[in-house]
mmCIF file of C-alpha atoms in Angstrom:
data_model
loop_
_atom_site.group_PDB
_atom_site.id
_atom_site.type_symbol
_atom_site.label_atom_id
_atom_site.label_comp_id
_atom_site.label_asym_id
_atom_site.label_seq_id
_atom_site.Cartn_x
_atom_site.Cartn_y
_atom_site.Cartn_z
ATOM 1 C CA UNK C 20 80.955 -12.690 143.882
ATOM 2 C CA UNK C 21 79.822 -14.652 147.033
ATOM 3 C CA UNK C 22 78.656 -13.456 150.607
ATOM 4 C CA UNK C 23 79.028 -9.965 151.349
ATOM 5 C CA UNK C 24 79.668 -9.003 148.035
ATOM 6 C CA UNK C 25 77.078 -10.176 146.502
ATOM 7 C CA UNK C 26 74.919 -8.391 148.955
ATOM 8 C CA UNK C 27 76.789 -5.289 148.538
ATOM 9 C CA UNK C 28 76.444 -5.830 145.094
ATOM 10 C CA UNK C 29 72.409 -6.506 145.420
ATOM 11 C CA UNK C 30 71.923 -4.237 147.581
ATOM 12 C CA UNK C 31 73.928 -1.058 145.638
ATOM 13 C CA UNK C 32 71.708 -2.069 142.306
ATOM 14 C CA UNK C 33 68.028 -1.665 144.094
ATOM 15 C CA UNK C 34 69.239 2.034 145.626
ATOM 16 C CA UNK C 35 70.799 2.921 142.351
ATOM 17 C CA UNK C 36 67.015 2.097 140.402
ATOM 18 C CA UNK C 37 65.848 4.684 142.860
ATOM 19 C CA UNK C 38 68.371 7.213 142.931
ATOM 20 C CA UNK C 39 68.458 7.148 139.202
ATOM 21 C CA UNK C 40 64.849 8.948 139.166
ATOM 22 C CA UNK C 41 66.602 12.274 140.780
ATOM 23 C CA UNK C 42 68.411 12.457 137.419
ATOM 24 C CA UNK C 43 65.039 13.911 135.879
ATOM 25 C CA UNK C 44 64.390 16.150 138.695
ATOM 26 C CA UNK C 45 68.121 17.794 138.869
ATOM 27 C CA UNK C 46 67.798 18.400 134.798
ATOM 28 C CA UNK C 47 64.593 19.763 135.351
ATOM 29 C CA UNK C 48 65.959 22.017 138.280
ATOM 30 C CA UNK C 49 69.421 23.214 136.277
ATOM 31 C CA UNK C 50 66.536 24.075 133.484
ATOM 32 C CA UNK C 51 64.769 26.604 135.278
ATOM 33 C CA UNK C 52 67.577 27.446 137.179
ATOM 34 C CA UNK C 53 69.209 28.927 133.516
ATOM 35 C CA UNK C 54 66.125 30.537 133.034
ATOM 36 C CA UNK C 55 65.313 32.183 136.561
ATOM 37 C CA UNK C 56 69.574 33.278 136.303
ATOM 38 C CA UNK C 57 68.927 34.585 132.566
ATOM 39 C CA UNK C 58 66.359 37.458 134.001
ATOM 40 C CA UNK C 59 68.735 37.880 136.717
ATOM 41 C CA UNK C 60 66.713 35.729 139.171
ATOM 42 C CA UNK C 61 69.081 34.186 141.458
ATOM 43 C CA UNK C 62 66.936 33.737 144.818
ATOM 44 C CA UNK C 63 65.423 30.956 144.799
ATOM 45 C CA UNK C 64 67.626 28.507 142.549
ATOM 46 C CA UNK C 65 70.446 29.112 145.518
ATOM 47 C CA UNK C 66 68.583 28.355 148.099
ATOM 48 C CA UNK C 67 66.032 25.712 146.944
ATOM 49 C CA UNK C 68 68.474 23.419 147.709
ATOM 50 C CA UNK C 69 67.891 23.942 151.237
ATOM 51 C CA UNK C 70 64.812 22.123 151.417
ATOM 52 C CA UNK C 71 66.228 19.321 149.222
ATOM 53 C CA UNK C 72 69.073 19.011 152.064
ATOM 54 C CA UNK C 73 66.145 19.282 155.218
ATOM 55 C CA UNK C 74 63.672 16.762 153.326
ATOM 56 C CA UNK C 75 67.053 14.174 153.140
ATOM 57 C CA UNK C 76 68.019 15.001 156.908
ATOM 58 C CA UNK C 77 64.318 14.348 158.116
ATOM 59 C CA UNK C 78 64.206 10.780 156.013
ATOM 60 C CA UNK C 79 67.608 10.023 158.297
ATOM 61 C CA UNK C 80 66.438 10.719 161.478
ATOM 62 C CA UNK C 81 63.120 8.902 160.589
ATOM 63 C CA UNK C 82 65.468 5.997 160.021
ATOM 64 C CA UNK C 83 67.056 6.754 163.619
ATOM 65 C CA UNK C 84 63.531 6.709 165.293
ATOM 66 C CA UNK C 85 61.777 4.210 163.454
ATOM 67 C CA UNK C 86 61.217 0.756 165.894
ATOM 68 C CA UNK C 87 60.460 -1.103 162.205
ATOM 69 C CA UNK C 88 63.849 -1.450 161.706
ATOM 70 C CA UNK C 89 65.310 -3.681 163.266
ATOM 71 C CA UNK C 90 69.191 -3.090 162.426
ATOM 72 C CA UNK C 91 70.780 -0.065 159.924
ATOM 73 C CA UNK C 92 73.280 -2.312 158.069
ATOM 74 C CA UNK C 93 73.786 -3.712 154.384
ATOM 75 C CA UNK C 94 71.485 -6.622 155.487
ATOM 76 C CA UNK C 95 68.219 -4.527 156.363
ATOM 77 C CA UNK C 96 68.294 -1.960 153.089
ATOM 78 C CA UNK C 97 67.527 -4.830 151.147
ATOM 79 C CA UNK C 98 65.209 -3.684 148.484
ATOM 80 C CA UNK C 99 61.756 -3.451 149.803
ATOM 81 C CA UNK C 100 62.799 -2.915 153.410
ATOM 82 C CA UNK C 101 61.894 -0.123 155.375
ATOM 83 C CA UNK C 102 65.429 1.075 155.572
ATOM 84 C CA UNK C 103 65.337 0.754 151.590
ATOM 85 C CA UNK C 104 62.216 3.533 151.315
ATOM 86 C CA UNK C 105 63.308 6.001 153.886
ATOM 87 C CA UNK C 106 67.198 5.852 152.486
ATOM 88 C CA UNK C 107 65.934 6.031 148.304
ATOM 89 C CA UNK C 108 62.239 8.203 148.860
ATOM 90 C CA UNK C 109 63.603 10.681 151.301
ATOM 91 C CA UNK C 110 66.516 12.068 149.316
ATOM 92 C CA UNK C 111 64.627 11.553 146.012
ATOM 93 C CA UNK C 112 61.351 13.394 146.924
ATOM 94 C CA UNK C 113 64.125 16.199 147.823
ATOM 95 C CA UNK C 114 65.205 16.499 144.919
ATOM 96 C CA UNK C 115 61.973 16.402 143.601
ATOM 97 C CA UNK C 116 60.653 19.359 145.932
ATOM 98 C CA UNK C 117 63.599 21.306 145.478
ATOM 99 C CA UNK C 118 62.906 21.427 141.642
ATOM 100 C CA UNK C 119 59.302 21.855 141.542
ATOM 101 C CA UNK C 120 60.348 24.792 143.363
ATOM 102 C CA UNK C 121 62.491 26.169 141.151
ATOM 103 C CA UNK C 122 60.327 25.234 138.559
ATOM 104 C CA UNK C 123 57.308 27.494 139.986
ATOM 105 C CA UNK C 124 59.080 30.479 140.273
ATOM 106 C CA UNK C 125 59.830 30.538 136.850
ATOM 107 C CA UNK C 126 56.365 30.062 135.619
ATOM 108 C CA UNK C 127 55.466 32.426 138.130
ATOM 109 C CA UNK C 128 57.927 34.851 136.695
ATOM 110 C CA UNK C 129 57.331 34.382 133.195
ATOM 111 C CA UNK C 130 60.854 32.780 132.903
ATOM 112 C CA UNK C 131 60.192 29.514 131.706
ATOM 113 C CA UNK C 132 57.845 28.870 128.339
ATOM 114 C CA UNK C 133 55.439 26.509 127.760
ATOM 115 C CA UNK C 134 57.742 23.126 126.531
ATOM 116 C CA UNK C 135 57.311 21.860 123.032
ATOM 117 C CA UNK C 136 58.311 18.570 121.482
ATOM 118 C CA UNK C 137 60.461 19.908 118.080
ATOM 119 C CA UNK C 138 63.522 17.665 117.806
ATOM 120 C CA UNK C 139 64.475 19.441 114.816
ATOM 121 C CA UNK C 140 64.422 23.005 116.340
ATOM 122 C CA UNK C 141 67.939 25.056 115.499
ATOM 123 C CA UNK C 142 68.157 24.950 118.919
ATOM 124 C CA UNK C 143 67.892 21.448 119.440
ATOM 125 C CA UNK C 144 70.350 20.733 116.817
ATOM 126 C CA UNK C 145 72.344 23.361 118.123
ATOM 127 C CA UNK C 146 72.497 22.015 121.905
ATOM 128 C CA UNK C 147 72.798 18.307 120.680
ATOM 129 C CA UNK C 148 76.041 19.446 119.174
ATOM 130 C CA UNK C 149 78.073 20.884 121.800
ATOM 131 C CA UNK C 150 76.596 18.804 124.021
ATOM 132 C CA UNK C 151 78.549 15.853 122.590
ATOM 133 C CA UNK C 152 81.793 17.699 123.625
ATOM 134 C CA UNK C 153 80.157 18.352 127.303
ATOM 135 C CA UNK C 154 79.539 14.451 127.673
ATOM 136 C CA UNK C 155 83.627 13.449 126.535
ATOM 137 C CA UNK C 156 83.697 16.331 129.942
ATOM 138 C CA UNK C 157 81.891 14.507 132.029
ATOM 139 C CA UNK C 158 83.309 10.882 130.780
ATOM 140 C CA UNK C 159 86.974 11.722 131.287
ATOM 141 C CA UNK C 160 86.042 13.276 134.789
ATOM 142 C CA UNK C 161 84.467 9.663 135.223
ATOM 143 C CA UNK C 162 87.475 8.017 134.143
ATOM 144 C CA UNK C 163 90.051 9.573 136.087
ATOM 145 C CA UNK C 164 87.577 8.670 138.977
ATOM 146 C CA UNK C 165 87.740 5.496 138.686
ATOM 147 C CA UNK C 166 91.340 4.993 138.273
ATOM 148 C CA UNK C 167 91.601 7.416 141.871
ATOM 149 C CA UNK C 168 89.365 5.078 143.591
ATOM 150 C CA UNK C 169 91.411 2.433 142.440
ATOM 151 C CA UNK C 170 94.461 3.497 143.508
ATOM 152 C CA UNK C 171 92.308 4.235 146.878
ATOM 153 C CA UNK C 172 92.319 0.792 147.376
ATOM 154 C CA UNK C 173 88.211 0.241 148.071
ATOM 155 C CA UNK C 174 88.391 -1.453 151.459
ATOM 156 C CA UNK C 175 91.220 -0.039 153.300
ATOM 157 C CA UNK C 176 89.861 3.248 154.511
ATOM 158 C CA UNK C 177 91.311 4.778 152.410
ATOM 159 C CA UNK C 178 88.566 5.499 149.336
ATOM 160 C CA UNK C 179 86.045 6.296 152.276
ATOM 161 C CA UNK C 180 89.015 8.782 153.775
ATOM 162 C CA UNK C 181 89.433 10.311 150.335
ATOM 163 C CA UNK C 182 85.357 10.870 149.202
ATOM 164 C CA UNK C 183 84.575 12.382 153.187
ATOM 165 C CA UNK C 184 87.361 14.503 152.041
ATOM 166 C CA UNK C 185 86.454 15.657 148.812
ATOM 167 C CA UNK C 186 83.144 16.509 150.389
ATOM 168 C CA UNK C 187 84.473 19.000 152.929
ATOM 169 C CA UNK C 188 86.322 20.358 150.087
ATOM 170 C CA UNK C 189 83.607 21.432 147.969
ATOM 171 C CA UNK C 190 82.117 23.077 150.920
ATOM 172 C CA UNK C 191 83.643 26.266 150.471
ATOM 173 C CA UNK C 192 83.929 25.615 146.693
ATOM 174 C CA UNK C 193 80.048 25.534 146.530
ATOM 175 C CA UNK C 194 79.171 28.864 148.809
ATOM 176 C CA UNK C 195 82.162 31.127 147.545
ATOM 177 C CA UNK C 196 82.900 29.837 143.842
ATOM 178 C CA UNK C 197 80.057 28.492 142.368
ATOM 179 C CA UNK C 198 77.560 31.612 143.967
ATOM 180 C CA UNK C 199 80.091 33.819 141.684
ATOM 181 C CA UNK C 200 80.332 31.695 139.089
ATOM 182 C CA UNK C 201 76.240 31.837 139.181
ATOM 183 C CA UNK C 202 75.802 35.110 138.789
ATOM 184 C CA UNK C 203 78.681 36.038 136.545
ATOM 185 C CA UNK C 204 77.661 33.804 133.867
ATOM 186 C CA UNK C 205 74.509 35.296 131.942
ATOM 187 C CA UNK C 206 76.472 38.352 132.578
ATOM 188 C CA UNK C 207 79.241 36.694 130.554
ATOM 189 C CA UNK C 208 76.738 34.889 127.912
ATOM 190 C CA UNK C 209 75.171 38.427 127.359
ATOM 191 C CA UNK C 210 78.475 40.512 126.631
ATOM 192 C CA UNK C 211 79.699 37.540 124.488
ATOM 193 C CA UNK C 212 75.815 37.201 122.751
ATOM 194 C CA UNK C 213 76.695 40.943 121.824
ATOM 195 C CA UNK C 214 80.086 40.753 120.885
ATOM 196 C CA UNK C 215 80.936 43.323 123.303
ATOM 197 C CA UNK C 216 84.975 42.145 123.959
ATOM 198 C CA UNK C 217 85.423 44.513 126.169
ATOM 199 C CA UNK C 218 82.594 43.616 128.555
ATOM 200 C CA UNK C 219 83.247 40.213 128.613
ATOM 201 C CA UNK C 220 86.297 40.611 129.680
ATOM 202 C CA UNK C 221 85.880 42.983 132.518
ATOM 203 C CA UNK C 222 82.663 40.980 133.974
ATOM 204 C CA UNK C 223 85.902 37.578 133.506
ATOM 205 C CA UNK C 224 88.243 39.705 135.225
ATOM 206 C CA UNK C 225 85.689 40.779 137.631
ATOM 207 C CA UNK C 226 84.619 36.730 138.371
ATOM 208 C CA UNK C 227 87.842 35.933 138.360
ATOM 209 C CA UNK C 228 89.611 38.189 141.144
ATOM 210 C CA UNK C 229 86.705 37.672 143.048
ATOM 211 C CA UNK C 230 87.073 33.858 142.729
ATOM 212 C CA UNK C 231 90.459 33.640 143.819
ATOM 213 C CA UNK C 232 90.227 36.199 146.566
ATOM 214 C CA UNK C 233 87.430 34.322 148.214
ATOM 215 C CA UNK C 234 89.220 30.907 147.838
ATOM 216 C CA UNK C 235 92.622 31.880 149.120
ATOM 217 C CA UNK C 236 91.847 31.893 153.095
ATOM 218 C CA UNK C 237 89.604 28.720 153.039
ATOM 219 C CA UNK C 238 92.577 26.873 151.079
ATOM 220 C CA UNK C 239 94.912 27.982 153.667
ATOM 221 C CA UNK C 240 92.030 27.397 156.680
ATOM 222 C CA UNK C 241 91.654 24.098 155.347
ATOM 223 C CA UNK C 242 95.339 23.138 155.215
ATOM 224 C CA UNK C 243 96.621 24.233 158.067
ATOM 225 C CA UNK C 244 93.524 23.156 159.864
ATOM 226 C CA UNK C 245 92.234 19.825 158.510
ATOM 227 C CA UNK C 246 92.806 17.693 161.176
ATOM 228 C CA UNK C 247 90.289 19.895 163.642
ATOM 229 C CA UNK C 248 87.766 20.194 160.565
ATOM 230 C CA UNK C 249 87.596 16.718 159.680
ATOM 231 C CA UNK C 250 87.229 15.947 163.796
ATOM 232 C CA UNK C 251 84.241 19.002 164.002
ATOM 233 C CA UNK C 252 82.700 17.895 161.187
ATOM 234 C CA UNK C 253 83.375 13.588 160.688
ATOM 235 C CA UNK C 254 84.816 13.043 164.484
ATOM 236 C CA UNK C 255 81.826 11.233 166.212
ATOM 237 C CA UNK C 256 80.154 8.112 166.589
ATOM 238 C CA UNK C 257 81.815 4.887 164.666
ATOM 239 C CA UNK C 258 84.582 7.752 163.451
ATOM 240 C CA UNK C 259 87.643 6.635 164.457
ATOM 241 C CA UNK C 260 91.079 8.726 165.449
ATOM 242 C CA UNK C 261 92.375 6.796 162.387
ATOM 243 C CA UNK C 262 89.815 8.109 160.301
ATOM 244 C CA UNK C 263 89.946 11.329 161.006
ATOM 245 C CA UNK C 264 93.617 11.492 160.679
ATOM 246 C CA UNK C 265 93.656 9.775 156.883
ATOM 247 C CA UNK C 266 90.329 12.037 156.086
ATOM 248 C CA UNK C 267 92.597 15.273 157.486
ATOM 249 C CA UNK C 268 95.815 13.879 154.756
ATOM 250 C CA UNK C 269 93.365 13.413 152.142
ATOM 251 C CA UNK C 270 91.781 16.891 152.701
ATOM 252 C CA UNK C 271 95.016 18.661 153.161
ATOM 253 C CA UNK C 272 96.208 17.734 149.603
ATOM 254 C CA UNK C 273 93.239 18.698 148.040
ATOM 255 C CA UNK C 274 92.813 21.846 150.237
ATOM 256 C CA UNK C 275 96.214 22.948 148.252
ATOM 257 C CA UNK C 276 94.310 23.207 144.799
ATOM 258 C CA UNK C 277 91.012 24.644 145.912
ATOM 259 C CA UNK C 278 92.013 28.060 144.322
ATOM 260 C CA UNK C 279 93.085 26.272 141.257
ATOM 261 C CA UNK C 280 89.422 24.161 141.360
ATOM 262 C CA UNK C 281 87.252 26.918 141.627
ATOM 263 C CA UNK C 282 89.218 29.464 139.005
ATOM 264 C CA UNK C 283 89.612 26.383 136.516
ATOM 265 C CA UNK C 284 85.534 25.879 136.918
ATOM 266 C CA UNK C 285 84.875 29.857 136.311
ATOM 267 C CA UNK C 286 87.324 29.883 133.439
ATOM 268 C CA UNK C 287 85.820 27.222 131.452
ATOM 269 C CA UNK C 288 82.533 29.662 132.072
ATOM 270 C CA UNK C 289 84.220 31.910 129.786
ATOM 271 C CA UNK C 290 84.382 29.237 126.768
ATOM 272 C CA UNK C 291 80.632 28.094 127.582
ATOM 273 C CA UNK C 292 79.463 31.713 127.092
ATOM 274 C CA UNK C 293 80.754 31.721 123.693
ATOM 275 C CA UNK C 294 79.126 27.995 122.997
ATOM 276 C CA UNK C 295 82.551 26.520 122.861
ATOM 277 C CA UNK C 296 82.379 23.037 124.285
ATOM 278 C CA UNK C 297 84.937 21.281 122.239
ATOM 279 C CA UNK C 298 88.008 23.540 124.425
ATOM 280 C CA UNK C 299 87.037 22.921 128.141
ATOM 281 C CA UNK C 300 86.334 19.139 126.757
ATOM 282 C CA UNK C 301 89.938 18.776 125.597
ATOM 283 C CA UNK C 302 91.344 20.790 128.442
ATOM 284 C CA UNK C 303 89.748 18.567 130.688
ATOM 285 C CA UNK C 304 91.418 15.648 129.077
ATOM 286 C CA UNK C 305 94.799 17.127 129.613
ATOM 287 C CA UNK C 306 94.077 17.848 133.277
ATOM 288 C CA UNK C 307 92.334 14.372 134.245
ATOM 289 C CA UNK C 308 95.363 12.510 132.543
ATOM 290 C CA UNK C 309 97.721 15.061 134.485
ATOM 291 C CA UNK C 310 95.680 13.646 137.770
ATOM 292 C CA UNK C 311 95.865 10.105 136.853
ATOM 293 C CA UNK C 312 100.006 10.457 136.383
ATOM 294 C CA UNK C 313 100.563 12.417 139.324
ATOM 295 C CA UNK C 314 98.129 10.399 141.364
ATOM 296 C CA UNK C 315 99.794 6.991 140.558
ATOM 297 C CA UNK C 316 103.125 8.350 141.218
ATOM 298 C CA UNK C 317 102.455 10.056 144.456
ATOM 299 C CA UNK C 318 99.646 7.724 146.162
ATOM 300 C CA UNK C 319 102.759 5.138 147.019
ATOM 301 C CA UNK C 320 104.823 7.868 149.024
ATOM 302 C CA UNK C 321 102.537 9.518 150.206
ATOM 303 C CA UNK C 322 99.186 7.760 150.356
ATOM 304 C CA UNK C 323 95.765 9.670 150.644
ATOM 305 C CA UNK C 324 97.596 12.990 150.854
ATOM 306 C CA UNK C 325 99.367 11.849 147.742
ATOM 307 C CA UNK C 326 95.768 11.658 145.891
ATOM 308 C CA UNK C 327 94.380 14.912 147.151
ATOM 309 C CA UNK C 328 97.942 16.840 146.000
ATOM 310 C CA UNK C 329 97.620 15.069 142.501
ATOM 311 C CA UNK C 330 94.380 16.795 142.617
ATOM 312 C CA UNK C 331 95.224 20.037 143.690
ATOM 313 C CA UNK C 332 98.150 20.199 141.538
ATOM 314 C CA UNK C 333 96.672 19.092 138.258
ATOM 315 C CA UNK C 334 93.694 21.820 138.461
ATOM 316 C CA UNK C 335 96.305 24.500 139.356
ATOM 317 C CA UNK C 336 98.004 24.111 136.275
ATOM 318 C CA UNK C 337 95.409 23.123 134.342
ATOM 319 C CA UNK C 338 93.960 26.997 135.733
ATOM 320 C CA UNK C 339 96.726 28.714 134.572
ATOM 321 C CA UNK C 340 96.308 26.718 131.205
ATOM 322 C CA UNK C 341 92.969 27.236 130.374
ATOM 323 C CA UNK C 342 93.524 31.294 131.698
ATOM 324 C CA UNK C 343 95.911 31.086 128.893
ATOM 325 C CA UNK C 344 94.108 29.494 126.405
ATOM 326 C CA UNK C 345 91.039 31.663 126.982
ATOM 327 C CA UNK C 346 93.199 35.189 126.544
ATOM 328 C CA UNK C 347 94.319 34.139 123.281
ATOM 329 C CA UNK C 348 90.695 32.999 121.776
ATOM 330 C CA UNK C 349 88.910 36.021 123.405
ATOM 331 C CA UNK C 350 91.424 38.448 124.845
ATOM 332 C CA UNK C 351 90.666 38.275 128.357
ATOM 333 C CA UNK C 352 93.662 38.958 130.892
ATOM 334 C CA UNK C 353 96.125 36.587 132.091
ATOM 335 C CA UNK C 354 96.659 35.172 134.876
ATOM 336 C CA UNK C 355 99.492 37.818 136.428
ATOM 337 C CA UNK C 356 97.072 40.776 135.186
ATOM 338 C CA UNK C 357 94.254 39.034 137.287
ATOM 339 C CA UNK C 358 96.244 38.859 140.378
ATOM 340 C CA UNK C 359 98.008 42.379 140.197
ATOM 341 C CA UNK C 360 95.449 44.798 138.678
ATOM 342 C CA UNK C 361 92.832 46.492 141.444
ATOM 343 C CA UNK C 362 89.351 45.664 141.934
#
């Protein structure tokens, strides 16, 4: 590549040898995290993300305010450059505080023990096994990715439409689902530990009502609504009415499948309590390839909105699979007896 490219491309490698360093810090986090949530410690692993998030937005508005540099483009966060440190340091030394944090609260509370090297600990073995099932996961997620972006068309406004509007959508996703999902799951691990069947599946029917109920008005907020979202929260500055309009299409197709999302996420929960990788792994296949299909026959009718609804509709069904799935391995309830049965 020549000109801009190359720069883009220069310029995208130096960040990325920063940013890679927060990999460390968020497996260090999600490790004391599991521990702090196994006692039933939920506090401060929800909320030391906080400070990750104010340590980034300081390092931002230092960037704003700082008369050293001279222009915030591609040109000045050339690696070394002022705008280079503030962009990489600030949200990496987030990270960082946000799991040393976590990390002291479960020393403090007896939560985490002292590490020891033993590669051939059970355990080890153990977790080196299913998690060659949870990588396939996270490879076919990556895949289907790619081929979205693709079909994005990087450049037209579209990809940067599409990715501002997948990160409105996990908004609610994050506060409702995942805080359920959070707290439900050593509940889950410990009923399936003790091979109580019946408690598992009340604390999954429990998790999964209240997944769904707390999903259902921010899908239809969200849909009927995008437009005004996407202008609140994107509408300002270089933002253009054209950008907020294909940001609002994208969001309002994904927006559709955000109950689907978040119930497909707690689901698999139920399969990961038992130490069954290998399912969600080839579930996940099904519903990525069900993405790509839909995606590359919608995106040409109806463009961004076609790419969100590909989304939405492959995780719906790909719910009401794995819901399936999951009450014939370990006799939880299915999917009509979640919606109709009372609290």
């Amino acid at each position: 590549p020549a000109g801009d490219a190359a720069q883009f491309h220069s310029v995208g490698t130096a960040l990325t040898r920063v940013f890679l360093l927060q990999i460390f810090f968020y497996g260090l986090n999600a490790l004391a995290a599991a521990a702090l949530n196994a006692r039933g410690k939920f506090f401060v692993a929800a909320w030391a993300p906080v400070a990750a998030n104010l340590v980034a937005i300081a390092a931002l508005l230092a960037i704003r305010n700082d008369a050293g540099i001279a222009s915030i483009d591609l040109a000045g966060a050339s690696a070394g450059s002022r705008l280079y440190w503030w962009f990489t340091l600030g949200p990496t030394v987030g990270i960082a505080i946000m799991a040393m944090i976590v990390v002291a609260a479960a020393i403090r509370s007896g939560a985490l023990p002292v590490p020891r090297f033993a590669p051939g600990h059970e355990a080890v073995r153990g977790l080196t096994r299913v998690s060659s099932w949870a990588i396939g996961y996270i490879a076919a997620n990556q895949i289907a990715l790619i081929v979205v972006k693709n079909l994005a068309e990087p450049g037209s406004g579209r990809l940067d439409a599409y990715a501002k509007a997948m990160t409105i959508f996990q908004l609610p996703h994050g506060l409702l689902a995942v805080t359920i999902a959070t707290t439900a799951t050593p509940l889950l691990a410990r009923a399936a530990a003790q091979r109580d069947t019946a408690a598992f599946g009340s604390q999954f029917a429990r998790g999964a009502r209240q997944t769904v109920f707390f999903t259902v008005a921010p899908s239809f907020v969200l849909v009927a609504l995008a437009e005004p979202v996407v202008r609140l929260a994107l509408g300002w500055g270089a933002f253009t009415d054209d950008a907020v309009e294909s940001t609002a299409r994208a969001l309002s197709g994904l927006s559709i499948g955000l109950v689907g999302f978040s119930l497909y996420l707690f689901v698999l929960r139920g399969f990961y309590s038992h130490g069954d990788t290998r399912t969600p792994f080839l579930i996940n296949c099904a519903e990525n390839a069900l993405n790509i299909v839909l995606a590359v026959l919608l995106v040409g009718r109806f463009d961004v909105f076609g790419l969100g609804l590909a989304f939405a509709i492959a995780y719906l069904v790909s719910a009401i699979v794995a819901l399936e799935v999951l009450h014939r391995s370990h006799g939880t309830p299915r999917l009509g007896a979640l919606l109709t049965a009372r609290q």
